């Protein structure tokens, strides 16, 4: 029953919130307090305009590069969105 699932999901969220509030009041650590984000380093390269043009041109020259799929909806010009 959809109503029953909806209520149980709401009840679970409510209970999780209640536990977090109680943990904060009792000065206990929560899962959020214990979570750490590991530094992954740079996730993208910063390039100037000339380097970017070279990257795009190399993408366009690859054998598997798709420019158009005969009008079926896919188009790629090698540039970022």
CSV table of C-alpha atoms in Angstrom, one decimal:
chain,number,residue,atom,x,y,z
A,1,UNK,CA,0.0,0.0,0.0
A,2,UNK,CA,1.5,3.3,-1.1
A,3,UNK,CA,0.1,5.2,1.9
A,4,UNK,CA,1.6,2.8,4.3
A,5,UNK,CA,5.1,3.0,2.6
A,6,UNK,CA,4.9,6.7,2.6
A,7,UNK,CA,4.1,6.9,6.3
A,8,UNK,CA,6.9,4.4,7.2
A,9,UNK,CA,9.4,6.4,5.1
A,10,UNK,CA,8.3,9.6,6.9
A,11,UNK,CA,8.5,7.8,10.3
A,12,UNK,CA,12.1,6.6,9.5
A,13,UNK,CA,13.1,10.1,8.5
A,14,UNK,CA,11.5,11.5,11.6
A,15,UNK,CA,13.3,8.9,13.8
A,16,UNK,CA,16.6,9.7,12.2
A,17,UNK,CA,16.1,13.4,12.8
A,18,UNK,CA,15.1,12.7,16.4
A,19,UNK,CA,18.3,10.6,16.9
A,20,UNK,CA,20.5,13.4,15.5
A,21,UNK,CA,18.9,16.0,17.7
A,22,UNK,CA,19.2,13.8,20.8
A,23,UNK,CA,22.8,13.1,20.0
A,24,UNK,CA,23.5,16.8,19.6
A,25,UNK,CA,21.8,17.5,23.0
A,26,UNK,CA,23.8,14.8,24.7
A,27,UNK,CA,26.9,16.0,22.9
A,28,UNK,CA,27.5,12.7,21.3
A,29,UNK,CA,29.1,12.4,17.9
A,30,UNK,CA,26.9,11.6,14.9
A,31,UNK,CA,27.8,9.9,11.7
A,32,UNK,CA,28.2,13.3,10.1
A,33,UNK,CA,30.7,14.3,12.8
A,34,UNK,CA,32.7,11.2,12.0
A,35,UNK,CA,32.6,11.7,8.2
A,36,UNK,CA,35.8,13.0,6.6
A,37,UNK,CA,36.3,14.1,3.0
A,38,UNK,CA,39.5,12.8,1.5
A,39,UNK,CA,41.3,15.3,-0.8
A,40,UNK,CA,41.3,13.9,-4.3
A,41,UNK,CA,43.5,16.6,-5.6
A,42,UNK,CA,42.7,18.6,-8.7
A,43,UNK,CA,39.7,17.2,-10.6
A,44,UNK,CA,40.2,19.3,-13.7
A,45,UNK,CA,43.1,20.9,-15.4
A,46,UNK,CA,43.3,24.7,-15.9
A,47,UNK,CA,44.3,25.5,-19.4
A,48,UNK,CA,44.6,28.7,-21.4
A,49,UNK,CA,42.7,29.3,-24.6
A,50,UNK,CA,45.4,28.0,-26.9
A,51,UNK,CA,45.8,24.7,-24.9
A,52,UNK,CA,42.0,24.3,-25.0
A,53,UNK,CA,41.9,24.7,-28.8
A,54,UNK,CA,44.6,22.0,-29.1
A,55,UNK,CA,42.6,19.6,-26.8
A,56,UNK,CA,39.4,20.1,-28.8
A,57,UNK,CA,41.3,19.5,-32.1
A,58,UNK,CA,42.8,16.3,-30.8
A,59,UNK,CA,39.4,15.1,-29.7
A,60,UNK,CA,38.0,15.8,-33.2
A,61,UNK,CA,40.8,13.9,-34.9
A,62,UNK,CA,40.2,10.6,-32.9
A,63,UNK,CA,38.8,7.8,-34.9
A,64,UNK,CA,35.9,7.2,-32.5
A,65,UNK,CA,34.8,10.8,-32.4
A,66,UNK,CA,31.1,11.3,-33.4
A,67,UNK,CA,30.1,14.6,-35.0
A,68,UNK,CA,26.5,13.7,-35.8
A,69,UNK,CA,24.5,10.5,-35.9
A,70,UNK,CA,22.5,11.3,-39.1
A,71,UNK,CA,20.1,13.5,-37.3
A,72,UNK,CA,19.1,11.0,-34.6
A,73,UNK,CA,19.7,13.4,-31.8
A,74,UNK,CA,23.4,13.1,-30.8
A,75,UNK,CA,25.8,15.8,-31.7
A,76,UNK,CA,29.3,16.4,-30.3
A,77,UNK,CA,31.7,19.1,-31.4
A,78,UNK,CA,34.5,18.1,-29.1
A,79,UNK,CA,34.0,21.1,-26.7
A,80,UNK,CA,32.9,21.1,-23.1
A,81,UNK,CA,29.3,21.8,-22.3
